[in-house]
PDB file of C-alpha atoms in Angstrom:
ATOM      1  CA  GLY A  19      -4.754 -18.687  -7.491  1.00 70.00           C
ATOM      2  CA  GLU A  20      -1.690 -20.287  -8.951  1.00 81.00           C
ATOM      3  CA  ASP A  21       0.566 -22.476  -6.789  1.00 89.00           C
ATOM      4  CA  VAL A  22       4.222 -22.543  -7.690  1.00 93.00           C
ATOM      5  CA  GLU A  23       6.440 -25.037  -5.881  1.00 94.00           C
ATOM      6  CA  GLN A  24      10.169 -25.438  -5.623  1.00 95.00           C
ATOM      7  CA  SER A  25      12.486 -27.348  -3.336  1.00 92.00           C
ATOM      8  CA  LEU A  26      14.151 -25.114  -0.778  1.00 93.00           C
ATOM      9  CA  PHE A  27      17.799 -26.156  -1.078  1.00 96.00           C
ATOM     10  CA  LEU A  28      20.286 -27.505  -3.622  1.00 97.00           C
ATOM     11  CA  SER A  29      24.028 -28.050  -3.245  1.00 98.00           C
ATOM     12  CA  VAL A  30      26.406 -28.762  -6.109  1.00 98.00           C
ATOM     13  CA  ARG A  31      30.150 -28.893  -6.602  1.00 97.00           C
ATOM     14  CA  GLU A  32      31.859 -26.177  -8.585  1.00 97.00           C
ATOM     15  CA  GLY A  33      32.080 -27.159 -12.241  1.00 97.00           C
ATOM     16  CA  ASP A  34      29.077 -29.500 -12.090  1.00 97.00           C
ATOM     17  CA  SER A  35      25.682 -28.736 -13.610  1.00 97.00           C
ATOM     18  CA  SER A  36      22.854 -27.519 -11.385  1.00 98.00           C
ATOM     19  CA  VAL A  37      19.228 -28.310 -12.119  1.00 98.00           C
ATOM     20  CA  ILE A  38      16.566 -26.354 -10.272  1.00 98.00           C
ATOM     21  CA  ASN A  39      13.019 -27.627 -10.648  1.00 97.00           C
ATOM     22  CA  CYS A  40       9.653 -25.930 -10.370  1.00 97.00           C
ATOM     23  CA  THR A  41       6.051 -27.028 -10.746  1.00 96.00           C
ATOM     24  CA  TYR A  42       2.999 -24.847 -11.226  1.00 94.00           C
ATOM     25  CA  THR A  43      -0.724 -25.479 -11.302  1.00 93.00           C
ATOM     26  CA  ASP A  44      -2.322 -22.988 -13.701  1.00 87.00           C
ATOM     27  CA  SER A  45      -2.399 -24.460 -17.203  1.00 82.00           C
ATOM     28  CA  SER A  46      -3.173 -21.001 -18.638  1.00 84.00           C
ATOM     29  CA  SER A  47       0.239 -19.635 -17.618  1.00 86.00           C
ATOM     30  CA  THR A  48       1.577 -17.579 -20.507  1.00 87.00           C
ATOM     31  CA  TYR A  49       5.156 -16.862 -19.496  1.00 91.00           C
ATOM     32  CA  LEU A  50       7.398 -18.555 -16.949  1.00 94.00           C
ATOM     33  CA  TYR A  51      10.349 -16.795 -15.411  1.00 95.00           C
ATOM     34  CA  TRP A  52      13.514 -17.474 -13.481  1.00 97.00           C
ATOM     35  CA  TYR A  53      14.767 -14.792 -11.127  1.00 96.00           C
ATOM     36  CA  LYS A  54      18.002 -14.785  -9.119  1.00 97.00           C
ATOM     37  CA  GLN A  55      18.421 -13.158  -5.701  1.00 95.00           C
ATOM     38  CA  GLU A  56      21.936 -12.610  -4.412  1.00 94.00           C
ATOM     39  CA  PRO A  57      22.546 -11.873  -0.717  1.00 89.00           C
ATOM     40  CA  GLY A  58      21.324  -8.426   0.295  1.00 85.00           C
ATOM     41  CA  ALA A  59      19.839  -7.721  -3.122  1.00 88.00           C
ATOM     42  CA  GLY A  60      16.481  -7.788  -4.830  1.00 90.00           C
ATOM     43  CA  LEU A  61      15.427 -10.271  -7.470  1.00 93.00           C
ATOM     44  CA  GLN A  62      17.004 -10.025 -10.900  1.00 93.00           C
ATOM     45  CA  LEU A  63      15.406 -11.512 -14.001  1.00 93.00           C
ATOM     46  CA  LEU A  64      17.626 -14.272 -15.416  1.00 95.00           C
ATOM     47  CA  THR A  65      15.545 -15.638 -18.245  1.00 95.00           C
ATOM     48  CA  TYR A  66      11.989 -16.430 -19.263  1.00 93.00           C
ATOM     49  CA  ILE A  67      10.184 -18.779 -21.606  1.00 94.00           C
ATOM     50  CA  PHE A  68       6.923 -18.403 -23.461  1.00 93.00           C
ATOM     51  CA  SER A  69       4.468 -21.209 -22.812  1.00 90.00           C
ATOM     52  CA  ASN A  70       4.461 -22.439 -26.427  1.00 91.00           C
ATOM     53  CA  MET A  71       8.199 -23.199 -26.265  1.00 92.00           C
ATOM     54  CA  ASP A  72       9.742 -26.243 -24.665  1.00 94.00           C
ATOM     55  CA  MET A  73      13.348 -25.123 -24.427  1.00 96.00           C
ATOM     56  CA  LYS A  74      15.365 -21.948 -24.322  1.00 96.00           C
ATOM     57  CA  GLN A  75      19.141 -21.694 -24.078  1.00 96.00           C
ATOM     58  CA  ASP A  76      21.090 -18.632 -23.068  1.00 93.00           C
ATOM     59  CA  GLN A  77      24.831 -19.186 -22.583  1.00 95.00           C
ATOM     60  CA  ARG A  78      25.199 -21.400 -19.485  1.00 97.00           C
ATOM     61  CA  LEU A  79      21.457 -21.389 -18.799  1.00 97.00           C
ATOM     62  CA  THR A  80      18.974 -23.853 -20.264  1.00 97.00           C
ATOM     63  CA  VAL A  81      15.276 -23.639 -19.485  1.00 98.00           C
ATOM     64  CA  LEU A  82      13.094 -26.667 -20.111  1.00 97.00           C
ATOM     65  CA  LEU A  83       9.313 -26.498 -20.035  1.00 97.00           C
ATOM     66  CA  ASN A  84       7.019 -29.515 -19.921  1.00 95.00           C
ATOM     67  CA  LYS A  85       3.630 -27.920 -20.305  1.00 93.00           C
ATOM     68  CA  LYS A  86       1.743 -31.193 -20.008  1.00 93.00           C
ATOM     69  CA  ASP A  87       3.258 -31.871 -16.582  1.00 94.00           C
ATOM     70  CA  LYS A  88       3.421 -28.148 -15.672  1.00 94.00           C
ATOM     71  CA  HIS A  89       7.104 -28.562 -14.888  1.00 96.00           C
ATOM     72  CA  LEU A  90       9.826 -26.001 -15.443  1.00 96.00           C
ATOM     73  CA  SER A  91      13.539 -26.450 -14.864  1.00 97.00           C
ATOM     74  CA  LEU A  92      16.628 -24.279 -14.973  1.00 98.00           C
ATOM     75  CA  ARG A  93      19.941 -25.914 -15.762  1.00 98.00           C
ATOM     76  CA  ILE A  94      23.144 -24.032 -15.052  1.00 98.00           C
ATOM     77  CA  ALA A  95      26.148 -25.549 -16.779  1.00 98.00           C
ATOM     78  CA  ASP A  96      29.633 -25.376 -15.234  1.00 98.00           C
ATOM     79  CA  THR A  97      28.281 -23.925 -11.989  1.00 98.00           C
ATOM     80  CA  GLN A  98      30.541 -21.342 -10.362  1.00 97.00           C
ATOM     81  CA  THR A  99      30.704 -20.040  -6.796  1.00 96.00           C
ATOM     82  CA  GLY A 100      29.219 -16.770  -8.073  1.00 95.00           C
ATOM     83  CA  ASP A 101      26.068 -18.703  -8.965  1.00 97.00           C
ATOM     84  CA  SER A 102      25.337 -19.241  -5.263  1.00 97.00           C
ATOM     85  CA  ALA A 103      22.037 -17.438  -4.692  1.00 97.00           C
ATOM     86  CA  ILE A 104      18.312 -18.016  -4.309  1.00 96.00           C
ATOM     87  CA  TYR A 105      16.540 -18.848  -7.570  1.00 98.00           C
ATOM     88  CA  PHE A 106      12.840 -18.067  -7.912  1.00 96.00           C
ATOM     89  CA  CYS A 107      10.494 -19.574 -10.427  1.00 96.00           C
ATOM     90  CA  ALA A 108       7.497 -17.401 -11.379  1.00 94.00           C
ATOM     91  CA  SER A 109       4.423 -17.983 -13.471  1.00 93.00           C
ATOM     92  CA  GLU A 110       2.442 -15.273 -15.220  1.00 90.00           C
ATOM     93  CA  THR A 111      -1.285 -15.788 -15.551  1.00 80.00           C
ATOM     94  CA  GLY A 112      -3.758 -14.033 -17.787  1.00 71.00           C
ATOM     95  CA  ALA A 113      -4.333 -11.362 -15.144  1.00 70.00           C
ATOM     96  CA  ASN A 114      -0.725 -10.185 -15.596  1.00 72.00           C
ATOM     97  CA  ASN A 115       0.184 -11.200 -12.073  1.00 80.00           C
ATOM     98  CA  LEU A 116       3.367 -13.050 -11.299  1.00 87.00           C
ATOM     99  CA  PHE A 117       3.112 -15.952  -8.872  1.00 91.00           C
ATOM    100  CA  PHE A 118       6.429 -16.855  -7.304  1.00 93.00           C
ATOM    101  CA  GLY A 119       7.675 -20.000  -5.645  1.00 94.00           C
ATOM    102  CA  THR A 120       9.521 -20.141  -2.327  1.00 93.00           C
ATOM    103  CA  GLY A 121      12.900 -19.880  -4.028  1.00 95.00           C
ATOM    104  CA  THR A 122      15.629 -22.538  -4.134  1.00 97.00           C
ATOM    105  CA  ARG A 123      18.832 -21.703  -2.305  1.00 96.00           C
ATOM    106  CA  LEU A 124      21.709 -22.926  -4.466  1.00 98.00           C
ATOM    107  CA  THR A 125      25.001 -23.480  -2.653  1.00 97.00           C
ATOM    108  CA  VAL A 126      28.073 -24.099  -4.785  1.00 97.00           C
ATOM    109  CA  ILE A 127      30.812 -26.009  -2.995  1.00 96.00           C
ATOM    110  CA  PRO A 128      34.354 -25.134  -4.129  1.00 92.00           C
TER     111      PRO A 128
ATOM    112  CA  GLU B 220      21.035   6.636  -9.036  1.00 54.00           C
ATOM    113  CA  THR B 221      19.731   4.000 -11.329  1.00 68.00           C
ATOM    114  CA  GLY B 222      17.259   1.166 -11.004  1.00 92.00           C
ATOM    115  CA  VAL B 223      14.997   0.707  -8.015  1.00 96.00           C
ATOM    116  CA  THR B 224      16.038   1.979  -4.607  1.00 96.00           C
ATOM    117  CA  GLN B 225      14.442   1.340  -1.240  1.00 97.00           C
ATOM    118  CA  THR B 226      14.880   3.036   2.119  1.00 97.00           C
ATOM    119  CA  PRO B 227      15.492   2.227   4.825  1.00 97.00           C
ATOM    120  CA  ARG B 228      17.356  -1.045   4.215  1.00 96.00           C
ATOM    121  CA  HIS B 229      16.688  -2.206   7.777  1.00 96.00           C
ATOM    122  CA  LEU B 230      13.927  -1.215  10.181  1.00 96.00           C
ATOM    123  CA  VAL B 231      13.142  -2.351  13.703  1.00 96.00           C
ATOM    124  CA  MET B 232       9.867  -1.185  15.147  1.00 93.00           C
ATOM    125  CA  GLY B 233       7.592  -1.850  18.069  1.00 91.00           C
ATOM    126  CA  MET B 234       4.013  -2.958  17.603  1.00 89.00           C
ATOM    127  CA  THR B 235       2.663   0.497  18.441  1.00 88.00           C
ATOM    128  CA  ASN B 236       4.958   2.464  16.128  1.00 89.00           C
ATOM    129  CA  LYS B 237       4.113   4.061  12.804  1.00 94.00           C
ATOM    130  CA  LYS B 238       6.729   3.972  10.089  1.00 95.00           C
ATOM    131  CA  SER B 239       6.945   4.178   6.302  1.00 97.00           C
ATOM    132  CA  LEU B 240       8.935   2.321   3.685  1.00 98.00           C
ATOM    133  CA  LYS B 241       9.967   4.223   0.583  1.00 98.00           C
ATOM    134  CA  CYS B 242      10.638   3.001  -2.917  1.00 98.00           C
ATOM    135  CA  GLU B 243      11.870   5.023  -5.858  1.00 97.00           C
ATOM    136  CA  GLN B 244      12.403   3.893  -9.428  1.00 97.00           C
ATOM    137  CA  HIS B 245      14.563   5.722 -11.943  1.00 92.00           C
ATOM    138  CA  LEU B 246      13.534   3.652 -14.956  1.00 94.00           C
ATOM    139  CA  GLY B 247      10.566   5.617 -16.259  1.00 94.00           C
ATOM    140  CA  HIS B 248       8.224   2.717 -15.502  1.00 94.00           C
ATOM    141  CA  ASN B 249       4.483   3.052 -15.060  1.00 94.00           C
ATOM    142  CA  ALA B 250       3.739   0.094 -12.768  1.00 94.00           C
ATOM    143  CA  MET B 251       5.030  -0.492  -9.235  1.00 95.00           C
ATOM    144  CA  TYR B 252       4.596  -3.365  -6.808  1.00 95.00           C
ATOM    145  CA  TRP B 253       5.035  -4.278  -3.153  1.00 96.00           C
ATOM    146  CA  TYR B 254       5.953  -7.847  -2.248  1.00 95.00           C
ATOM    147  CA  LYS B 255       6.501  -9.581   1.086  1.00 96.00           C
ATOM    148  CA  GLN B 256       9.294 -12.175   1.303  1.00 94.00           C
ATOM    149  CA  SER B 257       9.153 -14.499   4.308  1.00 93.00           C
ATOM    150  CA  ALA B 258      11.420 -17.466   4.920  1.00 88.00           C
ATOM    151  CA  LYS B 259      10.253 -20.718   3.316  1.00 86.00           C
ATOM    152  CA  LYS B 260       7.136 -19.082   1.834  1.00 91.00           C
ATOM    153  CA  PRO B 261       6.421 -17.997  -1.717  1.00 90.00           C
ATOM    154  CA  LEU B 262       6.973 -14.358  -2.493  1.00 91.00           C
ATOM    155  CA  GLU B 263       3.617 -12.674  -1.798  1.00 92.00           C
ATOM    156  CA  LEU B 264       2.273  -9.894  -3.966  1.00 91.00           C
ATOM    157  CA  MET B 265       0.728  -7.222  -1.731  1.00 94.00           C
ATOM    158  CA  PHE B 266      -0.152  -4.231  -3.909  1.00 94.00           C
ATOM    159  CA  VAL B 267       0.079  -3.163  -7.528  1.00 92.00           C
ATOM    160  CA  TYR B 268      -0.068   0.376  -8.854  1.00 93.00           C
ATOM    161  CA  SER B 269      -0.429   1.276 -12.488  1.00 90.00           C
ATOM    162  CA  LEU B 270      -0.119   4.925 -13.495  1.00 86.00           C
ATOM    163  CA  GLU B 271      -0.436   5.866  -9.809  1.00 83.00           C
ATOM    164  CA  GLU B 272      -3.723   4.020  -9.438  1.00 86.00           C
ATOM    165  CA  ARG B 273      -4.034   0.962  -7.206  1.00 86.00           C
ATOM    166  CA  VAL B 274      -5.088  -1.952  -9.355  1.00 82.00           C
ATOM    167  CA  GLU B 275      -4.476  -4.868  -7.027  1.00 76.00           C
ATOM    168  CA  ASN B 276      -4.795  -5.387  -3.304  1.00 75.00           C
ATOM    169  CA  ASN B 277      -4.279  -8.997  -2.347  1.00 75.00           C
ATOM    170  CA  SER B 278      -6.256  -9.201   0.912  1.00 85.00           C
ATOM    171  CA  VAL B 279      -3.562  -7.339   2.789  1.00 93.00           C
ATOM    172  CA  PRO B 280      -4.443  -6.275   6.357  1.00 93.00           C
ATOM    173  CA  SER B 281      -5.299  -2.616   6.761  1.00 93.00           C
ATOM    174  CA  ARG B 282      -2.269  -2.075   9.004  1.00 95.00           C
ATOM    175  CA  PHE B 283      -0.392  -1.864   5.683  1.00 96.00           C
ATOM    176  CA  SER B 284      -1.331   1.211   3.694  1.00 95.00           C
ATOM    177  CA  PRO B 285       0.276   1.941   0.311  1.00 96.00           C
ATOM    178  CA  GLU B 286       0.634   5.315  -1.330  1.00 96.00           C
ATOM    179  CA  CYS B 287       1.785   6.183  -4.833  1.00 95.00           C
ATOM    180  CA  PRO B 288       2.054   9.977  -5.203  1.00 94.00           C
ATOM    181  CA  ASN B 289       3.616   9.755  -8.673  1.00 93.00           C
ATOM    182  CA  SER B 290       4.879   7.080 -11.036  1.00 91.00           C
ATOM    183  CA  SER B 291       8.409   7.181  -9.578  1.00 95.00           C
ATOM    184  CA  HIS B 292       7.604   6.824  -5.893  1.00 97.00           C
ATOM    185  CA  LEU B 293       5.827   4.214  -3.831  1.00 97.00           C
ATOM    186  CA  PHE B 294       5.374   4.143  -0.075  1.00 97.00           C
ATOM    187  CA  LEU B 295       4.182   1.513   2.355  1.00 98.00           C
ATOM    188  CA  HIS B 296       2.859   3.021   5.572  1.00 97.00           C
ATOM    189  CA  LEU B 297       2.960   0.704   8.572  1.00 96.00           C
ATOM    190  CA  HIS B 298       1.060   0.966  11.848  1.00 94.00           C
ATOM    191  CA  THR B 299       0.298  -1.391  14.739  1.00 93.00           C
ATOM    192  CA  LEU B 300       2.139  -4.257  13.101  1.00 94.00           C
ATOM    193  CA  GLN B 301       2.437  -7.764  14.510  1.00 94.00           C
ATOM    194  CA  PRO B 302       5.624  -9.824  14.987  1.00 94.00           C
ATOM    195  CA  GLU B 303       4.526 -12.110  12.114  1.00 94.00           C
ATOM    196  CA  ASP B 304       4.816  -9.088   9.801  1.00 96.00           C
ATOM    197  CA  SER B 305       8.603  -9.296  10.172  1.00 97.00           C
ATOM    198  CA  ALA B 306       9.913 -10.013   6.682  1.00 96.00           C
ATOM    199  CA  LEU B 307      11.795  -8.564   3.726  1.00 96.00           C
ATOM    200  CA  TYR B 308       9.603  -6.091   1.839  1.00 97.00           C
ATOM    201  CA  LEU B 309      10.488  -5.786  -1.806  1.00 97.00           C
ATOM    202  CA  CYS B 310       9.475  -3.090  -4.210  1.00 97.00           C
ATOM    203  CA  ALA B 311       9.475  -3.693  -7.954  1.00 95.00           C
ATOM    204  CA  SER B 312       8.574  -1.812 -11.107  1.00 95.00           C
ATOM    205  CA  SER B 313       7.794  -2.709 -14.681  1.00 93.00           C
ATOM    206  CA  GLN B 314       7.348  -0.744 -17.864  1.00 92.00           C
ATOM    207  CA  ASP B 315       3.611  -1.110 -17.572  1.00 87.00           C
ATOM    208  CA  ARG B 316       1.070  -3.458 -16.085  1.00 82.00           C
ATOM    209  CA  SER B 317       1.019  -5.801 -19.079  1.00 77.00           C
ATOM    210  CA  TYR B 318       4.786  -6.093 -19.338  1.00 69.00           C
ATOM    211  CA  ASN B 319       5.971  -8.485 -16.737  1.00 71.00           C
ATOM    212  CA  GLU B 320       9.729  -8.075 -16.618  1.00 86.00           C
ATOM    213  CA  GLN B 321       9.900  -6.647 -13.141  1.00 91.00           C
ATOM    214  CA  PHE B 322      12.906  -4.841 -11.718  1.00 93.00           C
ATOM    215  CA  PHE B 323      13.343  -5.240  -7.985  1.00 95.00           C
ATOM    216  CA  GLY B 324      14.835  -3.077  -5.299  1.00 95.00           C
ATOM    217  CA  PRO B 325      17.093  -4.565  -2.593  1.00 94.00           C
ATOM    218  CA  GLY B 326      14.308  -4.661  -0.049  1.00 96.00           C
ATOM    219  CA  THR B 327      13.723  -3.383   3.474  1.00 97.00           C
ATOM    220  CA  ARG B 328      14.346  -5.946   6.211  1.00 96.00           C
ATOM    221  CA  LEU B 329      11.600  -5.258   8.768  1.00 97.00           C
ATOM    222  CA  THR B 330      11.652  -6.609  12.313  1.00 96.00           C
ATOM    223  CA  VAL B 331       8.599  -6.072  14.517  1.00 95.00           C
ATOM    224  CA  LEU B 332       9.261  -6.509  18.223  1.00 92.00           C
TER     225      LEU B 332
END
């Protein structure tokens, strides 16, 4: 099956940019997703990118995809304390299953 | 209520108990999922139901038994669990099996003593 890897922790200062990285192994991944999990809540879809794109921007969020290196990143501009959460990267394969990473816990320091 | 709800939110059980987790979605979706979230591990897909039929069972031990009586409800029946089964169990739904924007419930935090 697909392996999706993320670092476990990231700390940034309020107002700085955050970059959360993810790597995956299945080159046939069709869509790649970023989900956010706030304390005590389930995962919420933030954004996704189709595998034939290399960038997608949505307000403060920028997703970059390097398909050759199987590397996905999520950049959050002007990070706020409300952005503190766990961010999950997920890859969709041809079987319509989502494979998730471990999640990266983002801590925003005021 | 809107979205995906799960009950109970917290559950503590002994290894010999039998309990059930409930999930309900109010979104009119046709596919529902159970995931297991353990610390420092990837989110693990356990079961997938599409139109009330189980379409995926990812080598989950038989002490976990899912049930989907209709497209709005999903249960996870638990019996003779082990302490390593302690985790957050998340339910999700999507419009259908081929549409992968999944909507998650808040989860049930399970502790097995």
